[in-house]
Amino acid sequence: MFEKILIANRGEIALRIIRTCKEMGIKTVAVYSTVDKDSLHVRFADEAVCIGPPASSESYLSIPRIMAAVEITNADAVHPGYGFLSENANFAEVCSEYGVKFIGPSADMIRQMGDKITAKETMIKAKVPVVPGSDGQVKSVKEGLKIADKIGYPIILKATAGGGGKGMRIVNNPDDFESQMNKAQAEANASFGNDAMYLEKFVVEPRHVEIQIIGDQYGRVVHLSERDCSIQRRHQKLVEEAPSPFVDAKLRDKMGKAAIKAGKSINYEGVGTVEFLVDKFKNFYFMEMNTRIQVEHPVTEEVINRDLIKEQIKVAAGEKLTGQNYYPTMHAIECRINAEDVYKDFRPSPGTITSFHSPKGQGVRVDTHVYAGYAVPPFYDSMIAKLICKAETREECIKKMARALDEFIIEGIKTTVPFHQQLMKDERFLKGNVTTKFIEDFELK
Ligand code: MV4
């Protein structure tokens, strides 16, 4: 087992990782930017190293600065958390060249899933269902029009370097093709410096259902069932739950098997998530694979009663999996509490939290790094807490969440709490009738 893990991250996930390390008897190193010097991850870690100024590019995203911290503290492993360098193949490579274990998959596995055309080709070979579309890159408008004509409109153009909705455009008819392709390419170029595009049939009003998997260093891959993340706004998830209200045991089994095939096809090591689009007929299609621990991992933890960070560290250290899959025994929902003003288009609302009281009680979990007096910096992600509730049934879980949200006191900044309070009373949400189009039709009162 590792002796000392350096956590290349900040906020709630850095704290979350430190907690598990302590329980496992592993020493921890925090890294921090100057604006985070009073953060709890700095206080709770055994050692802490300042790695630079607030700008991420000069601190949490700086490979040389993080490697310098590894060097001076003699850490034998690095946990990247989510965001920042967690899916950076170069970072994984530098760690391995330096002889420090990157807690996650190899650089090659990250690269294979990072390029969306390569990922899709890999899935086709592995016989994982994918959305019908172009065979790789669409090189011209003329070629794209021909393919779109064959598969039928609407179609969606996607950037091969993309993910998370950037460089994506829906095309409803051939007349719009050229202008939409130009827009998607311009956006992809600006975001990724790569304007390569591919094309797919557009799945109308899909659900976003993802399967959590874990692979060990000996070729074994198991699944930990699904999460439903259909409630998103501009590709930012707001609510996640497990199990999905739309997934029955039969579909879970089929999707679980497909996700395992996906993982095995690249010899996947570590925790990962295979994202699928699910249509109203329960057809499912591979969308992307995330090669990191995700924000919403606690909903899975709550329903299968396992610590995913612990499992992640164990496989990274070379432990074997037993080979069994995990199935939900409870229902869990996570609400993301962001420092945002929901009445002003979810605009960021950084500043000092003047008072903070988090909800408590049976079945209530709050993962957060903030406290009364904490100043939310404007430099990073706006998420300040995750409220996770669990109960025997979805209905009870929603009631518990509504109660817990009413107990949340956060003063000094605006948060997404009012959005969630309204959602927990929404007729369609209560029925589990949610697709990725839900928020578009949702009106905040
Ligand atoms: C799609 C789609 C419909 N059909 N692909 C959005 C983010 C990126 N990961 C892929 N996305 C989508 N791809 C086809 N062929 C609809 C979306 C999509 C979406 C997917 C998941 C969650 C929220 C979404 C919101 C809008 C569009």
Short mmCIF file of C-alpha atoms and ligand atoms in Angstrom, two decimals:
data_model
loop_
_atom_site.label_atom_id
_atom_site.label_comp_id
_atom_site.label_asym_id
_atom_site.label_seq_id
_atom_site.Cartn_x
_atom_site.Cartn_y
_atom_site.Cartn_z
CA MET A 1 0.00 0.00 0.00
CA PHE A 2 1.06 3.61 -0.56
CA GLU A 3 2.76 5.46 2.28
CA LYS A 4 2.02 9.00 1.24
CA ILE A 5 -0.46 10.37 -1.30
CA LEU A 6 -0.26 13.88 -2.72
CA ILE A 7 -3.70 15.25 -3.59
CA ALA A 8 -3.45 17.39 -6.73
CA ASN A 9 -6.74 19.17 -6.15
CA ARG A 10 -8.66 21.50 -3.85
CA GLY A 11 -12.13 21.93 -2.35
CA GLU A 12 -14.48 19.19 -1.25
CA ILE A 13 -12.82 16.43 -3.29
CA ALA A 14 -9.41 17.09 -1.71
CA LEU A 15 -11.05 16.76 1.72
CA ARG A 16 -12.96 13.68 0.62
CA ILE A 17 -9.70 11.97 -0.44
CA ILE A 18 -7.85 13.00 2.75
CA ARG A 19 -10.61 11.41 4.87
CA THR A 20 -10.26 8.03 3.19
CA CYS A 21 -6.45 8.18 3.30
CA LYS A 22 -6.60 8.78 7.07
CA GLU A 23 -8.89 5.80 7.53
CA MET A 24 -6.44 3.68 5.51
CA GLY A 25 -3.40 4.89 7.48
CA ILE A 26 -1.91 6.68 4.47
CA LYS A 27 -0.14 10.03 4.97
CA THR A 28 -1.42 12.97 2.90
CA VAL A 29 0.06 16.01 1.18
CA ALA A 30 -2.14 18.95 0.22
CA VAL A 31 -1.15 21.43 -2.47
CA TYR A 32 -2.70 24.88 -2.55
CA SER A 33 -2.71 28.21 -4.30
CA THR A 34 -2.18 31.37 -2.23
CA VAL A 35 -5.92 32.14 -2.15
CA ASP A 36 -6.59 28.67 -0.63
CA LYS A 37 -4.12 28.97 2.25
CA ASP A 38 -6.91 28.88 4.89
CA SER A 39 -8.73 25.96 3.26
CA LEU A 40 -9.64 22.84 5.21
CA HIS A 41 -7.72 20.54 2.86
CA VAL A 42 -4.57 22.41 3.88
CA ARG A 43 -5.42 22.05 7.58
CA PHE A 44 -6.44 18.40 7.50
CA ALA A 45 -3.55 17.05 5.41
CA ASP A 46 -0.35 15.93 7.16
CA GLU A 47 1.72 18.28 5.00
CA ALA A 48 0.88 21.15 2.67
CA VAL A 49 2.82 22.82 -0.13
CA CYS A 50 1.97 26.18 -1.71
CA ILE A 51 2.22 25.73 -5.47
CA GLY A 52 1.49 29.20 -6.79
CA PRO A 53 -0.90 32.08 -7.35
CA PRO A 54 -4.71 31.73 -7.63
CA ALA A 55 -4.89 31.25 -11.43
CA SER A 56 -5.32 27.49 -12.05
CA SER A 57 -2.84 27.60 -14.94
CA GLU A 58 -0.13 28.62 -12.46
CA SER A 59 -1.15 26.29 -9.63
CA TYR A 60 -3.56 23.32 -9.82
CA LEU A 61 -2.96 22.90 -13.57
CA SER A 62 0.81 23.32 -13.45
CA ILE A 63 2.50 19.93 -13.89
CA PRO A 64 6.01 21.21 -13.00
CA ARG A 65 4.79 22.85 -9.79
CA ILE A 66 2.90 19.75 -8.68
CA MET A 67 5.85 17.49 -9.51
CA ALA A 68 8.08 19.78 -7.45
CA ALA A 69 5.71 19.26 -4.50
CA VAL A 70 5.87 15.48 -5.07
CA GLU A 71 9.66 15.69 -5.05
CA ILE A 72 10.07 17.68 -1.85
CA THR A 73 7.50 15.65 0.12
CA ASN A 74 8.57 12.26 -1.24
CA ALA A 75 4.98 11.18 -1.97
CA ASP A 76 4.69 7.76 -3.63
CA ALA A 77 1.31 8.37 -5.30
CA VAL A 78 -0.75 11.27 -6.68
CA HIS A 79 -4.54 11.46 -6.52
CA PRO A 80 -5.81 13.90 -9.18
CA GLY A 81 -9.46 14.11 -7.99
CA TYR A 82 -11.78 15.42 -10.74
CA GLY A 83 -11.32 18.38 -13.09
CA PHE A 84 -7.85 20.02 -13.23
CA LEU A 85 -5.26 17.36 -14.26
CA SER A 86 -7.45 14.31 -13.67
CA GLU A 87 -7.82 13.47 -17.38
CA ASN A 88 -4.52 14.90 -18.54
CA ALA A 89 -2.58 12.08 -20.22
CA ASN A 90 0.68 14.06 -20.09
CA PHE A 91 0.40 14.36 -16.33
CA ALA A 92 -0.23 10.62 -15.95
CA GLU A 93 2.82 10.03 -18.15
CA VAL A 94 5.07 12.40 -16.19
CA CYS A 95 4.02 10.70 -12.94
CA SER A 96 4.85 7.29 -14.30
CA GLU A 97 8.22 8.43 -15.70
CA TYR A 98 8.99 9.90 -12.31
CA GLY A 99 8.10 6.62 -10.57
CA VAL A 100 5.13 7.98 -8.67
CA LYS A 101 1.78 6.18 -9.05
CA PHE A 102 -0.93 8.25 -10.77
CA ILE A 103 -4.14 7.01 -9.09
CA GLY A 104 -6.10 6.38 -12.25
CA PRO A 105 -5.67 4.75 -15.65
CA SER A 106 -2.52 4.92 -17.79
CA ALA A 107 -1.78 7.81 -20.15
CA ASP A 108 -2.68 5.56 -23.10
CA MET A 109 -6.12 4.73 -21.69
CA ILE A 110 -6.81 8.42 -21.03
CA ARG A 111 -5.78 9.30 -24.59
CA GLN A 112 -7.93 6.56 -26.10
CA MET A 113 -11.03 7.87 -24.39
CA GLY A 114 -10.15 11.56 -24.70
CA ASP A 115 -10.39 11.53 -28.48
CA LYS A 116 -14.09 10.90 -29.15
CA ILE A 117 -13.69 9.35 -32.62
CA THR A 118 -11.05 6.92 -31.33
CA ALA A 119 -13.27 6.12 -28.33
CA LYS A 120 -16.24 5.43 -30.59
CA GLU A 121 -14.19 3.20 -32.91
CA THR A 122 -12.94 1.28 -29.89
CA MET A 123 -16.54 0.77 -28.73
CA ILE A 124 -17.68 -0.44 -32.15
CA LYS A 125 -14.89 -3.03 -32.12
CA ALA A 126 -15.90 -4.06 -28.58
CA LYS A 127 -19.54 -4.43 -29.73
CA VAL A 128 -20.83 -1.72 -27.41
CA PRO A 129 -23.87 0.01 -28.97
CA VAL A 130 -23.09 3.46 -30.42
CA VAL A 131 -25.30 6.07 -32.11
CA PRO A 132 -25.40 5.61 -35.91
CA GLY A 133 -23.24 8.22 -37.60
CA SER A 134 -20.20 9.02 -39.68
CA ASP A 135 -17.34 6.58 -39.89
CA GLY A 136 -14.84 8.82 -38.16
CA GLN A 137 -14.14 12.40 -39.16
CA VAL A 138 -16.39 14.43 -41.47
CA LYS A 139 -13.88 16.24 -43.67
CA SER A 140 -16.16 18.54 -45.64
CA VAL A 141 -19.70 19.97 -45.79
CA LYS A 142 -20.30 17.95 -48.95
CA GLU A 143 -19.32 14.69 -47.27
CA GLY A 144 -21.36 15.57 -44.16
CA LEU A 145 -24.46 16.32 -46.22
CA LYS A 146 -24.21 12.94 -47.91
CA ILE A 147 -23.94 11.05 -44.61
CA ALA A 148 -26.74 13.10 -43.00
CA ASP A 149 -28.97 12.37 -45.97
CA LYS A 150 -28.41 8.65 -45.47
CA ILE A 151 -29.06 8.53 -41.69
CA GLY A 152 -31.81 11.18 -41.71
CA TYR A 153 -32.32 14.46 -39.82
CA PRO A 154 -32.02 15.71 -37.15
CA ILE A 155 -28.31 15.03 -36.79
CA ILE A 156 -25.75 16.34 -34.34
CA LEU A 157 -22.24 17.55 -35.18
CA LYS A 158 -19.65 16.91 -32.47
CA ALA A 159 -16.02 17.90 -31.99
CA THR A 160 -13.69 14.92 -31.76
CA ALA A 161 -11.67 16.73 -29.10
CA GLY A 162 -14.90 17.74 -27.32
CA GLY A 163 -16.98 16.51 -24.47
CA GLY A 164 -19.30 18.34 -22.16
CA GLY A 165 -21.22 19.93 -25.02
CA LYS A 166 -18.59 22.24 -26.48
CA GLY A 167 -18.30 22.30 -30.27
CA MET A 168 -21.68 20.59 -30.65
CA ARG A 169 -24.47 21.67 -33.04
CA ILE A 170 -27.82 20.13 -33.96
CA VAL A 171 -28.79 20.27 -37.63
CA ASN A 172 -32.49 19.90 -38.46
CA ASN A 173 -32.33 20.10 -42.26
CA PRO A 174 -29.77 20.21 -45.08
CA ASP A 175 -30.16 23.99 -45.54
CA ASP A 176 -28.70 24.61 -42.08
CA PHE A 177 -25.84 22.14 -42.42
CA GLU A 178 -23.09 24.46 -43.64
CA SER A 179 -23.72 27.26 -41.15
CA GLN A 180 -24.01 24.87 -38.19
CA MET A 181 -20.82 23.07 -39.21
CA ASN A 182 -18.98 26.41 -39.40
CA LYS A 183 -20.22 27.39 -35.93
CA ALA A 184 -19.30 24.04 -34.39
CA GLN A 185 -15.83 24.15 -35.95
CA ALA A 186 -15.17 27.71 -34.82
CA GLU A 187 -16.19 26.80 -31.27
CA ALA A 188 -14.09 23.62 -31.28
CA ASN A 189 -11.09 25.53 -32.58
CA ALA A 190 -11.43 28.18 -29.87
CA SER A 191 -11.90 25.58 -27.10
CA PHE A 192 -9.54 22.77 -28.10
CA GLY A 193 -7.39 24.14 -30.95
CA ASN A 194 -8.77 21.27 -33.03
CA ASP A 195 -11.76 21.58 -35.36
CA ALA A 196 -12.13 17.92 -36.38
CA MET A 197 -15.85 16.96 -36.47
CA TYR A 198 -17.93 13.82 -36.59
CA LEU A 199 -21.64 13.36 -37.05
CA GLU A 200 -24.38 11.32 -35.37
CA LYS A 201 -28.10 10.78 -35.57
CA PHE A 202 -29.60 13.12 -32.94
CA VAL A 203 -31.32 11.13 -30.19
CA VAL A 204 -34.40 13.15 -29.25
CA GLU A 205 -35.01 13.86 -25.54
CA PRO A 206 -32.58 11.27 -24.23
CA ARG A 207 -31.83 10.37 -20.65
CA HIS A 208 -28.24 10.57 -19.45
CA VAL A 209 -27.51 7.30 -17.66
CA GLU A 210 -23.96 6.40 -16.71
CA ILE A 211 -22.51 3.15 -15.40
CA GLN A 212 -19.80 3.24 -12.75
CA ILE A 213 -17.08 0.68 -13.40
CA ILE A 214 -13.86 -0.33 -11.69
CA GLY A 215 -10.99 -2.28 -13.18
CA ASP A 216 -7.96 -3.85 -11.52
CA GLN A 217 -4.42 -4.39 -12.84
CA TYR A 218 -5.17 -7.99 -13.82
CA GLY A 219 -7.85 -7.40 -16.45
CA ARG A 220 -10.88 -7.74 -14.24
CA VAL A 221 -13.66 -5.14 -14.66
CA VAL A 222 -16.89 -4.99 -12.66
CA HIS A 223 -19.81 -2.54 -12.66
CA LEU A 224 -21.39 -0.71 -9.75
CA SER A 225 -24.74 -0.01 -11.44
CA GLU A 226 -25.97 3.30 -12.82
CA ARG A 227 -26.54 6.94 -11.99
CA ASP A 228 -29.14 9.09 -13.72
CA CYS A 229 -27.75 12.54 -14.50
CA SER A 230 -30.47 13.83 -16.81
CA ILE A 231 -31.00 17.04 -14.83
CA GLN A 232 -28.39 19.30 -16.37
CA ARG A 233 -28.22 22.92 -17.36
CA ARG A 234 -25.88 23.90 -20.18
CA HIS A 235 -24.09 20.57 -19.73
CA GLN A 236 -23.57 21.21 -16.02
CA LYS A 237 -25.11 18.51 -13.88
CA LEU A 238 -27.32 19.80 -11.08
CA VAL A 239 -28.87 16.63 -9.66
CA GLU A 240 -27.81 12.99 -9.85
CA GLU A 241 -29.53 9.90 -8.53
CA ALA A 242 -29.17 6.15 -8.17
CA PRO A 243 -30.85 3.98 -9.19
CA SER A 244 -32.26 5.66 -12.31
CA PRO A 245 -36.08 5.85 -12.16
CA PHE A 246 -36.05 4.70 -15.80
CA VAL A 247 -33.77 1.67 -15.46
CA ASP A 248 -35.17 -1.75 -14.49
CA ALA A 249 -33.14 -4.83 -13.55
CA LYS A 250 -33.06 -6.07 -17.14
CA LEU A 251 -31.78 -2.80 -18.59
CA ARG A 252 -29.27 -2.46 -15.72
CA ASP A 253 -27.90 -5.86 -16.57
CA LYS A 254 -27.62 -5.03 -20.29
CA MET A 255 -26.00 -1.64 -19.69
CA GLY A 256 -23.72 -3.07 -17.01
CA LYS A 257 -22.50 -5.75 -19.40
CA ALA A 258 -21.90 -3.16 -22.13
CA ALA A 259 -19.95 -0.94 -19.72
CA ILE A 260 -17.79 -3.90 -18.66
CA LYS A 261 -17.10 -4.67 -22.34
CA ALA A 262 -16.11 -1.04 -22.81
CA GLY A 263 -13.71 -1.21 -19.88
CA LYS A 264 -12.23 -4.57 -20.81
CA SER A 265 -11.63 -3.49 -24.41
CA ILE A 266 -8.98 -1.04 -23.19
CA ASN A 267 -7.82 -3.13 -20.21
CA TYR A 268 -9.14 -0.37 -18.01
CA GLU A 269 -7.58 0.18 -14.61
CA GLY A 270 -9.16 2.35 -11.91
CA VAL A 271 -12.62 3.81 -11.41
CA GLY A 272 -14.32 5.04 -14.55
CA THR A 273 -17.72 5.98 -15.87
CA VAL A 274 -19.29 4.91 -19.14
CA GLU A 275 -21.90 7.46 -20.20
CA PHE A 276 -24.88 6.39 -22.26
CA LEU A 277 -27.79 8.13 -23.94
CA VAL A 278 -31.02 6.22 -23.36
CA ASP A 279 -34.03 6.86 -25.61
CA LYS A 280 -37.70 6.41 -24.69
CA PHE A 281 -37.68 2.86 -26.07
CA LYS A 282 -34.84 1.95 -23.66
CA ASN A 283 -32.30 1.74 -26.48
CA PHE A 284 -28.94 2.87 -25.15
CA TYR A 285 -25.87 4.21 -26.90
CA PHE A 286 -22.30 4.82 -25.74
CA MET A 287 -21.60 8.54 -25.48
CA GLU A 288 -18.28 9.07 -23.65
CA MET A 289 -16.12 7.50 -21.03
CA ASN A 290 -14.80 9.47 -18.06
CA THR A 291 -11.48 8.18 -16.80
CA ARG A 292 -11.62 9.74 -13.31
CA ILE A 293 -13.60 9.72 -10.09
CA GLN A 294 -16.65 11.91 -10.66
CA VAL A 295 -18.37 14.62 -8.64
CA GLU A 296 -21.47 12.42 -8.29
CA HIS A 297 -19.68 9.29 -7.00
CA PRO A 298 -21.35 9.60 -3.54
CA VAL A 299 -24.79 8.56 -4.84
CA THR A 300 -23.26 5.23 -5.87
CA GLU A 301 -21.43 4.96 -2.55
CA GLU A 302 -24.68 5.44 -0.66
CA VAL A 303 -26.70 2.85 -2.59
CA ILE A 304 -24.04 0.11 -2.65
CA ASN A 305 -22.53 0.95 0.75
CA ARG A 306 -18.86 1.15 -0.39
CA ASP A 307 -16.16 3.84 -0.25
CA LEU A 308 -15.23 4.40 -3.91
CA ILE A 309 -12.07 6.36 -3.12
CA LYS A 310 -10.89 3.45 -0.98
CA GLU A 311 -11.62 0.99 -3.81
CA GLN A 312 -9.83 3.33 -6.22
CA ILE A 313 -6.71 3.51 -4.03
CA LYS A 314 -6.75 -0.25 -3.49
CA VAL A 315 -6.76 -1.13 -7.21
CA ALA A 316 -4.08 1.53 -7.84
CA ALA A 317 -1.92 -0.21 -5.24
CA GLY A 318 -2.34 -3.52 -7.10
CA GLU A 319 -5.12 -5.20 -5.13
CA LYS A 320 -7.36 -7.67 -6.94
CA LEU A 321 -11.10 -7.29 -7.40
CA THR A 322 -13.36 -10.19 -6.41
CA GLY A 323 -15.21 -10.08 -9.71
CA GLN A 324 -18.67 -9.32 -8.37
CA ASN A 325 -20.86 -6.48 -9.57
CA TYR A 326 -22.71 -4.22 -7.14
CA TYR A 327 -26.43 -3.45 -7.16
CA PRO A 328 -28.38 -0.70 -5.41
CA THR A 329 -30.05 -1.57 -2.13
CA MET A 330 -31.26 2.00 -1.40
CA HIS A 331 -32.18 5.18 -3.26
CA ALA A 332 -29.88 8.22 -3.21
CA ILE A 333 -30.05 11.71 -4.67
CA GLU A 334 -27.35 14.38 -4.80
CA CYS A 335 -28.05 18.10 -5.17
CA ARG A 336 -25.13 20.26 -6.19
CA ILE A 337 -25.03 23.44 -4.12
CA ASN A 338 -23.26 26.08 -6.22
CA ALA A 339 -22.40 29.67 -5.38
CA GLU A 340 -24.68 30.94 -8.16
CA ASP A 341 -27.67 33.22 -8.47
CA VAL A 342 -30.39 31.05 -9.99
CA TYR A 343 -32.57 34.10 -10.62
CA LYS A 344 -29.82 35.72 -12.71
CA ASP A 345 -29.16 32.93 -15.19
CA PHE A 346 -27.09 30.95 -12.67
CA ARG A 347 -24.43 33.66 -12.68
CA PRO A 348 -21.52 32.95 -10.25
CA SER A 349 -21.91 34.51 -6.80
CA PRO A 350 -18.51 34.39 -5.10
CA GLY A 351 -17.87 36.15 -1.76
CA THR A 352 -17.71 35.54 1.97
CA ILE A 353 -20.14 33.11 3.58
CA THR A 354 -21.33 34.94 6.69
CA SER A 355 -23.29 32.08 8.21
CA PHE A 356 -23.39 28.38 7.42
CA HIS A 357 -25.45 25.59 8.90
CA SER A 358 -25.64 22.28 7.07
CA PRO A 359 -28.56 19.87 7.29
CA LYS A 360 -28.19 16.76 9.40
CA GLY A 361 -30.08 13.67 10.48
CA GLN A 362 -30.44 10.06 9.40
CA GLY A 363 -29.70 9.48 5.72
CA VAL A 364 -28.25 12.96 5.16
CA ARG A 365 -24.67 13.51 3.98
CA VAL A 366 -22.99 16.82 3.15
CA ASP A 367 -19.64 16.83 1.34
CA THR A 368 -18.24 20.34 1.58
CA HIS A 369 -15.09 22.34 2.25
CA VAL A 370 -16.83 25.55 3.29
CA TYR A 371 -17.68 27.03 6.71
CA ALA A 372 -18.92 30.32 8.18
CA GLY A 373 -16.32 32.96 7.37
CA TYR A 374 -15.02 31.11 4.29
CA ALA A 375 -14.56 33.28 1.20
CA VAL A 376 -15.59 31.56 -2.05
CA PRO A 377 -12.85 32.58 -4.50
CA PRO A 378 -13.89 33.65 -8.01
CA PHE A 379 -11.11 31.61 -9.66
CA TYR A 380 -12.49 28.10 -9.56
CA ASP A 381 -15.61 26.00 -9.98
CA SER A 382 -18.65 27.42 -8.16
CA MET A 383 -19.65 24.20 -6.38
CA ILE A 384 -19.49 24.71 -2.60
CA ALA A 385 -21.28 21.60 -1.31
CA LYS A 386 -22.98 18.39 -2.28
CA LEU A 387 -26.09 17.41 -0.36
CA ILE A 388 -26.68 13.67 -0.61
CA CYS A 389 -29.76 11.98 0.85
CA LYS A 390 -30.60 8.31 0.97
CA ALA A 391 -33.74 6.38 1.85
CA GLU A 392 -35.41 3.08 1.04
CA THR A 393 -37.49 4.47 -1.81
CA ARG A 394 -37.24 7.35 -4.29
CA GLU A 395 -40.35 8.94 -2.84
CA GLU A 396 -38.94 8.96 0.69
CA CYS A 397 -35.59 10.15 -0.60
CA ILE A 398 -37.20 13.18 -2.27
CA LYS A 399 -39.07 14.03 0.94
CA LYS A 400 -35.87 13.77 2.94
CA MET A 401 -34.06 15.98 0.41
CA ALA A 402 -36.81 18.62 0.63
CA ARG A 403 -36.54 18.58 4.43
CA ALA A 404 -32.74 18.77 4.31
CA LEU A 405 -32.75 21.65 1.80
CA ASP A 406 -35.10 23.60 4.10
CA GLU A 407 -32.52 23.18 6.90
CA PHE A 408 -29.62 24.58 4.85
CA ILE A 409 -28.60 28.05 6.01
CA ILE A 410 -26.05 29.75 3.76
CA GLU A 411 -25.80 33.53 4.09
CA GLY A 412 -23.60 36.08 2.37
CA ILE A 413 -23.72 34.53 -1.09
CA LYS A 414 -26.44 33.25 -3.44
CA THR A 415 -26.76 29.50 -3.95
CA THR A 416 -28.65 26.91 -5.99
CA VAL A 417 -30.67 25.82 -2.90
CA PRO A 418 -33.89 27.58 -4.12
CA PHE A 419 -33.68 25.74 -7.44
CA HIS A 420 -33.47 22.36 -5.70
CA GLN A 421 -36.29 23.23 -3.30
CA GLN A 422 -38.56 23.90 -6.23
CA LEU A 423 -37.39 20.81 -8.09
CA MET A 424 -38.27 18.53 -5.15
CA LYS A 425 -41.89 19.69 -5.55
CA ASP A 426 -42.02 19.44 -9.34
CA GLU A 427 -44.70 17.08 -10.67
CA ARG A 428 -42.57 15.71 -13.50
CA PHE A 429 -39.53 15.19 -11.28
CA LEU A 430 -41.68 13.37 -8.71
CA LYS A 431 -42.84 11.02 -11.45
CA GLY A 432 -39.24 10.41 -12.53
CA ASN A 433 -40.16 11.77 -15.92
CA VAL A 434 -36.85 13.52 -16.60
CA THR A 435 -34.82 13.81 -19.77
CA THR A 436 -31.89 16.07 -20.64
CA LYS A 437 -34.46 18.52 -22.01
CA PHE A 438 -36.08 18.89 -18.56
CA ILE A 439 -34.38 22.14 -17.51
CA GLU A 440 -35.22 23.90 -20.77
CA ASP A 441 -38.90 23.52 -19.92
CA PHE A 442 -38.44 24.21 -16.21
CA GLU A 443 -39.40 27.69 -15.04
CA LEU A 444 -38.01 29.09 -11.82
CA LYS A 445 -40.56 30.88 -9.69
C1 MV4 B 1 -26.07 13.63 -28.07
C2 MV4 B 1 -27.42 13.99 -27.86
C3 MV4 B 1 -28.36 13.45 -28.71
N1 MV4 B 1 -27.98 12.64 -29.72
N2 MV4 B 1 -25.76 12.82 -29.09
C4 MV4 B 1 -24.19 16.44 -24.69
C5 MV4 B 1 -22.84 16.45 -24.09
C6 MV4 B 1 -22.06 15.48 -24.84
N3 MV4 B 1 -21.39 14.65 -23.89
C7 MV4 B 1 -23.00 14.72 -25.68
N4 MV4 B 1 -24.30 15.34 -25.56
C8 MV4 B 1 -25.37 14.92 -26.28
N5 MV4 B 1 -25.10 14.09 -27.29
C9 MV4 B 1 -26.70 12.35 -29.91
N6 MV4 B 1 -26.34 11.57 -30.92
C10 MV4 B 1 -27.72 14.83 -26.80
C11 MV4 B 1 -26.70 15.32 -26.02
C12 MV4 B 1 -27.11 16.22 -24.98
C13 MV4 B 1 -27.02 15.88 -23.64
C14 MV4 B 1 -26.51 14.66 -23.24
C15 MV4 B 1 -26.42 14.34 -21.92
C16 MV4 B 1 -26.85 15.23 -20.96
C17 MV4 B 1 -27.35 16.45 -21.32
C18 MV4 B 1 -27.45 16.79 -22.67
C19 MV4 B 1 -27.97 18.02 -23.02
C20 MV4 B 1 -28.05 18.35 -24.34
C21 MV4 B 1 -27.62 17.46 -25.32
#
